[in-house]
Coordinates of C-alpha atoms and ligand atoms in Angstrom, one line a residue:
M1245 CA 126.5 72.2 69.2
S1246 CA 129.5 70.6 67.5
R1247 CA 127.3 69.7 64.6
S1248 CA 125.8 73.2 64.1
G1249 CA 125.8 73.9 60.4
A1250 CA 125.1 76.6 57.8
V1251 CA 121.9 76.0 55.8
A1252 CA 122.5 74.3 52.5
N1253 CA 119.5 74.1 50.1
S1254 CA 120.1 70.5 48.9
L1255 CA 119.7 69.1 52.4
K1256 CA 116.5 67.8 53.9
S1257 CA 115.2 70.4 56.4
I1258 CA 113.8 68.7 59.5
E1259 CA 111.8 71.2 61.6
H1260 CA 109.9 71.1 64.8
F1261 CA 106.2 70.3 64.7
I1262 CA 104.3 72.6 67.0
D1263 CA 100.6 73.3 67.2
G1264 CA 99.9 71.3 64.0
K1265 CA 102.5 73.2 61.9
F1266 CA 106.1 72.5 60.9
Q1267 CA 108.3 75.4 62.0
G1268 CA 111.9 76.4 62.7
G1269 CA 113.1 77.1 66.2
S1270 CA 113.0 80.5 67.8
S1271 CA 116.9 80.6 67.6
K1272 CA 116.8 79.7 63.9
E1273 CA 119.9 77.5 64.6
T1274 CA 120.2 74.1 63.0
F1275 CA 122.4 71.1 63.5
E1276 CA 123.5 68.5 60.9
T1277 CA 122.2 65.0 60.8
I1278 CA 124.7 62.5 59.5
N1279 CA 124.3 59.3 57.6
P1280 CA 126.3 56.8 59.8
A1281 CA 127.1 54.6 56.8
T1282 CA 128.7 57.4 54.7
G1283 CA 129.7 60.1 57.3
K1284 CA 127.8 62.6 55.0
V1285 CA 125.3 65.1 56.2
H1286 CA 121.9 64.4 54.9
G1287 CA 119.7 66.9 56.7
L1288 CA 119.6 70.0 58.8
V1289 CA 117.6 69.9 61.9
S1290 CA 116.1 72.7 63.9
L1291 CA 117.9 73.0 67.1
G1292 CA 115.3 73.2 69.9
T1293 CA 115.7 75.5 72.8
A1294 CA 113.9 76.0 76.1
D1295 CA 111.8 78.6 74.3
D1296 CA 110.7 76.1 71.7
I1297 CA 109.8 73.7 74.5
D1298 CA 107.7 76.5 76.1
R1299 CA 105.8 77.0 72.8
A1300 CA 105.2 73.3 72.3
V1301 CA 104.1 72.7 75.9
A1302 CA 101.8 75.7 75.7
A1303 CA 100.2 74.3 72.5
A1304 CA 99.8 70.9 74.1
R1305 CA 98.3 72.4 77.2
R1306 CA 95.8 74.5 75.1
A1307 CA 94.9 71.3 73.1
F1308 CA 94.3 69.5 76.4
E1309 CA 92.3 72.1 78.1
K1310 CA 90.3 73.5 75.3
G1311 CA 90.6 71.1 72.3
P1312 CA 88.4 68.2 71.4
W1313 CA 91.0 65.3 71.9
P1314 CA 90.5 64.5 75.6
R1315 CA 86.7 64.9 75.2
L1316 CA 86.4 62.4 72.4
S1317 CA 85.1 59.0 73.2
M1318 CA 87.7 56.3 73.5
R1319 CA 86.3 54.8 70.3
E1320 CA 86.7 58.0 68.4
R1321 CA 90.3 58.4 69.6
C1322 CA 91.1 54.8 68.7
D1323 CA 89.7 55.3 65.2
V1324 CA 92.3 58.0 64.7
L1325 CA 95.0 55.7 66.1
R1326 CA 94.1 53.0 63.6
K1327 CA 94.3 55.6 60.8
I1328 CA 97.8 56.6 61.9
G1329 CA 98.9 53.0 61.9
A1330 CA 97.5 52.5 58.4
L1331 CA 99.1 55.6 57.0
I1332 CA 102.5 54.5 58.3
L1333 CA 102.1 51.2 56.5
E1334 CA 101.1 53.0 53.3
R1335 CA 104.4 54.9 53.5
R1336 CA 106.4 51.9 54.8
E1337 CA 109.2 52.0 52.3
E1338 CA 109.7 55.7 52.7
F1339 CA 109.8 55.4 56.5
A1340 CA 112.2 52.4 56.3
I1341 CA 114.6 54.2 54.0
A1342 CA 114.5 57.2 56.3
E1343 CA 115.2 55.1 59.4
S1344 CA 118.0 53.2 57.8
T1345 CA 119.6 56.4 56.5
D1346 CA 119.4 58.1 59.9
A1347 CA 120.3 55.1 62.1
G1348 CA 122.6 52.9 59.9
K1349 CA 120.4 49.8 60.4
P1350 CA 119.9 47.2 57.7
I1351 CA 116.9 48.1 55.5
N1352 CA 115.5 44.6 56.1
E1353 CA 115.3 45.3 59.8
S1354 CA 113.6 48.7 59.2
F1355 CA 111.2 47.4 56.5
D1356 CA 110.3 44.1 58.2
G1357 CA 110.8 45.1 61.8
D1358 CA 110.8 48.7 63.0
I1359 CA 108.3 50.2 60.6
P1360 CA 105.5 47.6 60.7
R1361 CA 105.9 47.3 64.4
S1362 CA 105.6 51.1 64.7
A1363 CA 102.3 50.9 62.8
F1364 CA 101.2 48.0 64.9
N1365 CA 101.9 50.0 68.1
F1366 CA 99.0 52.2 67.1
Q1367 CA 96.8 49.3 66.0
F1368 CA 97.5 47.4 69.2
F1369 CA 96.7 50.2 71.6
A1370 CA 93.6 51.1 69.6
D1371 CA 92.3 47.6 70.2
F1372 CA 93.6 47.2 73.7
A1373 CA 92.5 50.5 75.1
A1374 CA 88.9 49.7 74.1
T1375 CA 89.0 46.7 76.4
Y1376 CA 90.4 48.5 79.4
V1377 CA 88.2 47.7 82.4
E1378 CA 87.7 50.2 85.2
E1379 CA 87.1 48.9 88.7
T1380 CA 83.9 49.1 90.8
F1381 CA 84.0 48.3 94.5
T1382 CA 80.6 47.6 96.0
S1383 CA 80.9 48.1 99.8
S1384 CA 77.2 47.6 100.6
A1385 CA 73.9 47.9 99.0
S1386 CA 74.0 51.7 99.7
E1387 CA 77.7 52.4 99.0
R1388 CA 79.8 52.0 95.8
H1389 CA 83.2 53.2 94.8
I1390 CA 84.3 53.6 91.2
A1391 CA 88.0 53.9 90.2
V1392 CA 88.2 55.8 86.9
R1393 CA 91.3 56.7 84.9
E1394 CA 91.7 60.3 83.7
P1395 CA 94.3 61.6 81.2
L1396 CA 97.4 63.3 82.8
G1397 CA 97.5 66.3 80.5
V1398 CA 100.8 67.2 78.7
C1399 CA 103.1 64.2 78.6
G1400 CA 106.8 64.6 77.8
L1401 CA 108.3 61.7 75.8
I1402 CA 112.1 61.4 75.3
T1403 CA 113.4 58.6 73.1
P1404 CA 116.7 57.0 72.0
W1405 CA 118.3 56.4 68.6
N1406 CA 118.5 52.7 68.4
L1407 CA 114.9 51.9 67.6
P1408 CA 113.7 55.5 66.8
L1409 CA 110.2 55.2 65.5
Y1410 CA 109.4 51.9 67.1
L1411 CA 110.1 53.2 70.7
A1412 CA 108.6 56.6 70.1
T1413 CA 105.3 55.1 68.9
W1414 CA 105.3 52.6 71.8
K1415 CA 104.8 55.7 74.0
I1416 CA 102.8 57.9 71.7
A1417 CA 100.0 55.4 71.0
P1418 CA 99.0 54.7 74.6
A1419 CA 99.5 58.4 75.6
L1420 CA 97.1 59.4 72.8
A1421 CA 94.6 56.6 73.5
M1422 CA 94.2 57.8 77.1
G1423 CA 93.4 61.4 75.9
N1424 CA 96.7 63.1 76.7
T1425 CA 98.6 65.6 74.6
I1426 CA 102.3 65.1 73.8
V1427 CA 105.6 66.8 73.4
L1428 CA 108.2 64.5 71.9
K1429 CA 112.0 65.0 72.0
P1430 CA 113.5 62.4 69.6
A1431 CA 117.2 61.5 69.8
E1432 CA 119.4 64.1 68.1
W1433 CA 120.9 61.4 65.9
T1434 CA 117.6 60.2 64.5
P1435 CA 115.1 63.0 63.9
Y1436 CA 113.9 61.9 60.5
T1437 CA 111.1 59.3 61.1
A1438 CA 109.6 61.5 63.9
Y1439 CA 109.3 64.2 61.3
L1440 CA 107.6 61.9 58.9
L1441 CA 105.3 60.8 61.7
A1442 CA 104.2 64.4 62.2
E1443 CA 103.1 64.5 58.5
V1444 CA 101.1 61.3 59.2
M1445 CA 99.5 63.0 62.2
Q1446 CA 98.4 65.9 60.0
Q1447 CA 97.0 63.4 57.4
A1448 CA 95.2 61.5 60.0
G1449 CA 93.4 64.7 61.2
L1450 CA 94.9 64.8 64.7
P1451 CA 93.8 68.2 66.1
P1452 CA 96.6 70.8 66.3
G1453 CA 98.6 70.8 69.6
V1454 CA 97.8 67.2 70.5
F1455 CA 101.1 65.9 69.1
N1456 CA 104.2 68.2 69.1
I1457 CA 107.9 67.5 68.4
V1458 CA 110.8 69.6 69.4
Q1459 CA 114.0 68.4 67.8
G1460 CA 117.4 68.9 69.4
F1461 CA 119.7 67.8 72.2
G1462 CA 119.2 66.3 75.6
A1463 CA 121.4 67.6 78.4
G1464 CA 121.3 71.4 78.5
G1465 CA 118.9 71.5 75.5
A1466 CA 115.3 70.8 74.6
G1467 CA 115.3 67.4 76.4
E1468 CA 116.3 68.9 79.7
A1469 CA 113.9 71.8 79.3
L1470 CA 111.1 69.4 78.9
T1471 CA 112.0 67.5 82.1
R1472 CA 112.0 70.8 84.0
H1473 CA 108.8 72.2 82.6
S1474 CA 106.1 72.8 85.3
D1475 CA 103.2 72.2 82.9
V1476 CA 104.5 68.7 81.8
R1477 CA 102.9 66.1 84.0
S1478 CA 105.0 63.1 83.1
I1479 CA 108.2 62.0 81.4
S1480 CA 108.3 58.7 79.7
F1481 CA 112.0 58.1 78.9
T1482 CA 114.0 55.4 77.1
G1483 CA 117.7 55.7 77.1
E1484 CA 120.8 55.3 79.1
T1485 CA 120.8 54.6 82.9
S1486 CA 122.9 57.7 83.6
T1487 CA 120.4 59.9 81.7
G1488 CA 117.6 58.4 83.7
R1489 CA 119.3 59.5 86.9
A1490 CA 119.8 63.1 85.5
I1491 CA 116.1 63.2 84.4
M1492 CA 114.9 62.0 87.8
Q1493 CA 116.8 64.9 89.5
A1494 CA 115.7 67.5 87.0
A1495 CA 112.0 66.4 87.2
S1496 CA 112.0 66.2 91.0
A1497 CA 111.3 70.0 91.4
T1498 CA 108.0 69.6 89.6
L1499 CA 107.1 66.1 90.9
K1500 CA 106.4 64.5 87.6
K1501 CA 105.3 60.9 87.0
L1502 CA 108.3 59.0 85.6
S1503 CA 108.7 55.9 83.6
F1504 CA 112.3 54.8 82.7
E1505 CA 113.4 52.1 80.3
L1506 CA 117.1 52.0 80.7
G1507 CA 120.2 50.1 79.7
G1508 CA 120.8 46.3 79.7
K1509 CA 123.5 43.7 79.8
G1510 CA 121.4 40.6 79.0
A1511 CA 122.7 37.2 79.9
N1512 CA 122.2 34.3 77.5
I1513 CA 122.7 31.0 79.2
I1514 CA 123.1 27.8 77.2
F1515 CA 123.0 24.5 79.2
A1516 CA 124.6 21.3 77.7
D1517 CA 121.1 19.7 77.1
A1518 CA 119.8 22.7 75.1
D1519 CA 118.7 22.4 71.5
L1520 CA 122.0 23.8 70.2
D1521 CA 120.8 24.0 66.6
D1522 CA 118.3 26.7 67.8
A1523 CA 120.3 28.2 70.7
I1524 CA 123.5 29.0 68.7
P1525 CA 122.0 31.0 65.7
T1526 CA 119.7 32.7 68.1
A1527 CA 122.6 33.7 70.3
V1528 CA 124.3 35.3 67.3
R1529 CA 121.1 37.2 66.4
A1530 CA 120.7 38.3 70.0
A1531 CA 124.2 39.7 70.1
F1532 CA 124.5 41.3 66.7
R1533 CA 121.0 42.5 65.6
N1534 CA 121.0 46.2 65.0
Q1535 CA 124.9 46.2 65.3
G1536 CA 124.4 45.0 68.9
Q1537 CA 122.7 48.3 69.7
I1538 CA 119.6 46.8 71.4
C1539 CA 118.9 47.1 75.1
L1540 CA 117.6 43.5 75.0
A1541 CA 120.7 42.1 73.4
G1542 CA 122.1 38.9 74.7
S1543 CA 125.4 40.7 75.2
R1544 CA 126.9 38.1 77.7
L1545 CA 126.9 34.5 76.6
F1546 CA 127.4 31.8 79.3
V1547 CA 127.9 28.2 78.1
E1548 CA 128.0 25.0 80.1
R1549 CA 131.6 23.7 79.9
K1550 CA 130.6 20.3 78.5
V1551 CA 129.6 22.0 75.2
Y1552 CA 131.6 25.2 75.5
D1553 CA 134.3 24.4 72.8
Q1554 CA 131.7 23.2 70.4
V1555 CA 129.4 26.2 70.9
V1556 CA 132.3 28.7 70.7
E1557 CA 133.5 27.2 67.4
K1558 CA 130.0 27.3 65.8
I1559 CA 129.4 30.9 67.0
V1560 CA 132.6 32.1 65.6
A1561 CA 131.9 30.4 62.2
L1562 CA 128.4 32.1 62.1
V1563 CA 129.7 35.5 63.2
Q1564 CA 132.4 35.5 60.5
R1565 CA 129.7 35.0 57.9
I1566 CA 127.7 38.1 58.9
K1567 CA 127.5 40.5 56.0
V1568 CA 128.4 44.0 57.1
G1569 CA 127.8 46.8 54.6
D1570 CA 125.5 49.4 53.1
P1571 CA 122.3 49.6 55.3
L1572 CA 120.2 50.2 52.2
S1573 CA 121.3 46.9 50.6
K1574 CA 118.9 44.0 51.1
E1575 CA 121.9 41.7 51.4
T1576 CA 123.2 43.5 54.4
E1577 CA 122.9 41.8 57.8
M1578 CA 124.8 44.4 59.9
G1579 CA 125.0 48.1 59.1
A1580 CA 126.8 51.0 60.6
L1581 CA 127.0 52.2 64.3
I1582 CA 125.1 55.3 65.0
S1583 CA 127.9 57.8 65.2
R1584 CA 131.7 58.3 65.2
E1585 CA 131.6 59.0 68.9
H1586 CA 129.7 55.9 69.7
M1587 CA 132.0 53.8 67.5
E1588 CA 135.0 55.1 69.3
K1589 CA 133.4 54.2 72.6
V1590 CA 132.8 50.7 71.4
Q1591 CA 136.4 50.5 70.1
S1592 CA 137.6 51.5 73.6
Y1593 CA 135.8 48.4 75.0
L1594 CA 137.3 46.3 72.2
A1595 CA 140.7 47.4 73.4
I1596 CA 139.8 46.3 76.9
G1597 CA 138.6 42.9 75.5
K1598 CA 141.8 42.5 73.6
S1599 CA 144.1 43.3 76.5
E1600 CA 142.2 41.3 79.2
G1601 CA 140.9 38.4 77.2
K1602 CA 141.2 36.7 73.8
L1603 CA 139.7 38.0 70.6
L1604 CA 138.5 35.1 68.4
C1605 CA 137.3 37.1 65.4
G1606 CA 136.4 40.6 64.2
G1607 CA 136.7 43.8 66.3
E1608 CA 138.2 45.8 63.4
R1609 CA 137.2 49.1 61.8
L1610 CA 136.2 48.2 58.2
N1611 CA 138.0 50.9 56.3
E1612 CA 137.2 49.3 53.0
L1613 CA 133.6 50.4 53.5
G1614 CA 134.6 54.1 53.4
D1615 CA 133.8 56.8 56.0
G1616 CA 130.9 54.9 57.7
N1617 CA 131.0 53.7 61.2
F1618 CA 131.5 50.0 60.3
L1619 CA 133.0 47.5 62.7
S1620 CA 133.3 43.8 62.1
P1621 CA 131.4 41.7 64.6
S1622 CA 133.6 40.3 67.4
V1623 CA 133.7 37.4 69.8
F1624 CA 135.9 37.3 72.9
T1625 CA 136.7 34.6 75.4
D1626 CA 139.0 34.3 78.5
L1627 CA 137.5 37.5 80.1
K1628 CA 136.7 37.7 83.9
I1629 CA 133.1 38.5 85.0
Q1630 CA 134.5 41.6 86.9
S1631 CA 135.9 43.1 83.7
R1632 CA 134.3 46.3 82.5
F1633 CA 133.6 44.4 79.3
L1634 CA 131.1 42.2 81.1
Q1635 CA 129.9 44.8 83.6
E1636 CA 129.1 47.9 81.4
E1637 CA 126.8 48.3 78.5
I1638 CA 129.0 48.3 75.3
F1639 CA 126.0 48.7 72.9
G1640 CA 128.0 47.4 70.0
P1641 CA 128.8 44.2 68.0
A1642 CA 131.0 42.5 70.6
L1643 CA 130.1 39.2 72.3
P1644 CA 132.0 37.8 75.3
I1645 CA 131.6 34.1 76.0
L1646 CA 132.3 32.5 79.4
P1647 CA 132.0 28.9 80.5
F1648 CA 130.2 27.6 83.6
D1649 CA 130.2 24.3 85.5
S1650 CA 126.9 24.3 87.4
E1651 CA 123.4 25.8 87.4
E1652 CA 124.2 27.9 90.5
E1653 CA 127.3 29.4 88.8
A1654 CA 125.3 30.2 85.7
I1655 CA 122.7 32.1 87.7
E1656 CA 125.4 33.9 89.7
L1657 CA 127.1 35.0 86.5
A1658 CA 123.8 36.2 85.0
N1659 CA 123.1 38.3 88.1
A1660 CA 126.6 39.7 88.4
T1661 CA 125.8 43.0 86.8
P1662 CA 124.1 46.2 87.8
Y1663 CA 121.6 45.7 85.0
G1664 CA 118.4 43.6 85.1
L1665 CA 116.5 44.0 81.9
S1666 CA 116.3 40.6 80.2
A1667 CA 117.9 37.1 80.0
S1668 CA 117.6 34.0 78.0
V1669 CA 117.9 30.4 79.3
W1670 CA 118.3 27.4 77.0
S1671 CA 117.7 23.9 78.3
K1672 CA 115.3 20.9 78.0
D1673 CA 115.1 20.5 81.8
I1674 CA 111.8 22.2 82.8
D1675 CA 112.6 22.2 86.5
R1676 CA 116.0 23.9 85.9
L1677 CA 114.3 26.5 83.6
E1678 CA 111.8 27.2 86.4
R1679 CA 114.5 27.7 89.0
A1680 CA 116.5 29.9 86.7
S1681 CA 113.5 32.1 85.9
A1682 CA 112.8 32.6 89.5
K1683 CA 116.4 33.4 90.5
I1684 CA 117.6 35.6 87.7
R1685 CA 116.9 39.3 88.5
A1686 CA 115.6 40.7 85.3
G1687 CA 112.3 42.1 84.1
M1688 CA 112.0 39.6 81.2
I1689 CA 113.2 36.0 81.0
W1690 CA 113.1 34.1 77.7
I1691 CA 113.0 30.3 77.8
N1692 CA 114.5 28.7 74.8
T1693 CA 114.0 31.9 72.8
W1694 CA 114.9 35.5 72.5
F1695 CA 113.0 38.7 71.7
A1696 CA 109.6 37.0 71.9
R1697 CA 106.9 39.6 72.7
D1698 CA 103.2 39.9 73.4
L1699 CA 102.4 43.6 73.6
R1700 CA 100.0 43.0 76.5
T1701 CA 102.8 41.8 78.9
P1702 CA 104.8 44.1 81.2
F1703 CA 108.0 45.3 79.5
G1704 CA 110.8 46.8 81.6
G1705 CA 113.8 46.3 83.8
Q1706 CA 114.9 45.6 87.3
K1707 CA 117.9 47.1 89.1
S1708 CA 119.6 49.8 87.0
S1709 CA 117.6 48.8 83.9
G1710 CA 114.5 50.8 84.7
M1711 CA 111.6 51.9 86.7
G1712 CA 108.0 51.1 85.8
R1713 CA 106.7 49.0 83.0
E1714 CA 105.4 49.6 79.5
G1715 CA 102.9 47.4 77.5
G1716 CA 99.2 46.7 77.6
R1717 CA 97.5 48.0 80.7
Y1718 CA 100.9 49.1 82.2
S1719 CA 101.2 51.8 79.6
L1720 CA 97.6 52.9 79.8
E1721 CA 97.9 53.2 83.6
F1722 CA 101.2 55.2 83.3
F1723 CA 99.5 57.6 80.9
S1724 CA 96.5 58.2 83.2
E1725 CA 95.7 59.1 86.7
A1726 CA 93.4 57.0 88.9
K1727 CA 90.5 58.8 90.6
T1728 CA 88.0 57.2 93.0
I1729 CA 84.5 58.4 93.0
S1730 CA 82.4 57.2 95.9
Y1731 CA 78.6 57.0 95.8
K1732 CA 76.1 56.8 98.7
Y1733 CA 72.6 55.7 97.8
K1734 CA 69.4 56.2 99.8
I1735 CA 67.7 52.8 99.6
Ligands
NAP3081 P1 120.6 58.5 75.9 O1 121.9 59.1 75.6 O2 120.2 58.4 77.3 O3 119.5 59.5 75.1 C1 118.2 59.1 75.1 C2 117.4 60.4 74.9 O4 117.5 61.2 76.0 C3 117.9 61.2 73.7 O5 116.8 61.9 73.1 C4 118.8 62.3 74.4 O6 119.0 63.4 73.7 C5 118.0 62.5 75.6 N1 118.7 63.1 76.7 C6 120.1 63.0 77.0 N2 120.4 63.6 78.2 C7 119.2 64.2 78.6 C8 118.9 65.0 79.7 N3 119.8 65.3 80.6 N4 117.7 65.4 79.9 C9 116.7 65.1 79.0 N5 116.9 64.3 77.9 C10 118.2 63.9 77.7 O7 120.4 57.1 75.2 P2 120.8 56.7 73.7 O8 122.3 56.7 73.6 O9 120.0 57.6 72.8 O10 120.2 55.2 73.6 C11 120.9 54.1 74.0 C12 120.5 53.7 75.4 O11 119.1 53.4 75.5 C13 121.1 52.4 75.8 O12 121.5 52.5 77.2 C14 120.0 51.4 75.7 O13 120.1 50.2 76.5 C15 118.8 52.2 76.1 N6 117.6 51.6 75.7 C16 116.8 51.0 76.6 C17 115.6 50.4 76.1 C18 114.7 49.8 77.1 O14 113.5 49.5 76.7 N7 115.1 49.5 78.3 C19 115.3 50.4 74.8 C20 116.1 51.0 73.9 C21 117.3 51.6 74.3 P3 120.3 63.4 72.7 O15 120.0 62.5 71.6 O16 120.5 64.8 72.3 O17 121.5 63.0 73.6

């Protein structure tokens, strides 16, 4: 509520999308959406309430029970998905500018990464869903059992601000492919591209009520109301681990199906025999892409002592060359952090790093860039693994580097965190890579790479990093219910 604002005509008005129509909330209240690179308000967003969630869920339920969407053939639904993907690509530049303005991320990342990937999420699931194979169990010549998948009904989707459209579409596409209807609550900081997506849904001819958006806040607001709603059959959530816990509690009364993609504290392990020319620049990208605000970031770097000094020196040299600045400039490599609050949180970790370890570069607020949330990318050494700096998710441009002396120690360090989302291991020794992959407790292990993805593979975390998996058939199965139909034949 701290960002509630009076309506100003010059600002973009970002409304809810309910039952196929853009509309304000029942309370008529709005909140400001702020450009993280300038600190200036660039839009007024309808502030969703429990009442708006009720209306959106009712529309989604009507569309599910009486509308055509769940009754279309898979092929017909997938044709619509392809159209949505194509329409996003047609408006790629507009989407990219909206994403970078809302989230502070460099335009190159939005234009070449987030937006085409969002379009591809629809194209991928359109192709993949058509290949989904249901199972048949033949018990005898006279008895057969078929396991079919049915849509769940109204699916609640709650998404974060770091990859706003990319992660929302990663849930929307499989949910739609399986014949569900949706209520989406985007992150309060990044409402803009979800709004544009609703325009695309209208253009693509999606029937009213199939896709709904309620903008607003999480705890105590629209997000929480969605998790408590008795007509919502599932919640697919991406965000912080602590929010996942709150959602699990709130959803327990109505026994919803839950999928959680939560925080990370990825280990990046470089052995002395690694291809350092590849490992070092990749380690920099893994730590600082999207201002370090990526769940999959390589946010803890462990380097074998034999090459430690050399690697640290080269990393610092590369980090000092990162161009921080206006997210809308094509020259920019690192933009602004999402909000003043988040920047202050990151700065509180920088203070820990400075007092407990050694700062090698960066870690300063870049006042010369104006009122935006700009920090210079930082590298720290001499920290202990028990430090909060290495235990908690900072979600900012700060990389701690620690040395190790043996394979066992490297794996122990990698596992010494409550998180278990992803890890990278760099070496030329295939046996060592195999052992490390087996022993590191994380949902995704990259061998001599980072961020490589095939959308058919399971994506998700172990330990405090999540519950369930997304991707390929894992998403299609989450967004559907299995039903067994058994046949007895008289032969
Ligand atoms: P967040 O604070 O947990 O918020 C995520 C979403 O949940 C937002 O839409 C938020 O609304 C909503 N929310 C907050 N409290 C809620 C509640 N009690 N009930 C229902 N909804 C609630 O996370 P974030 O700061 O946006 O995103 C950063 C986090 O996401 C990091 O921890 C990152 O690692 C994680 N992440 C994980 C993955 C993955 O795949 N594992 C991918 C990307 C990001 P508001 O915006 O109003 O708070």
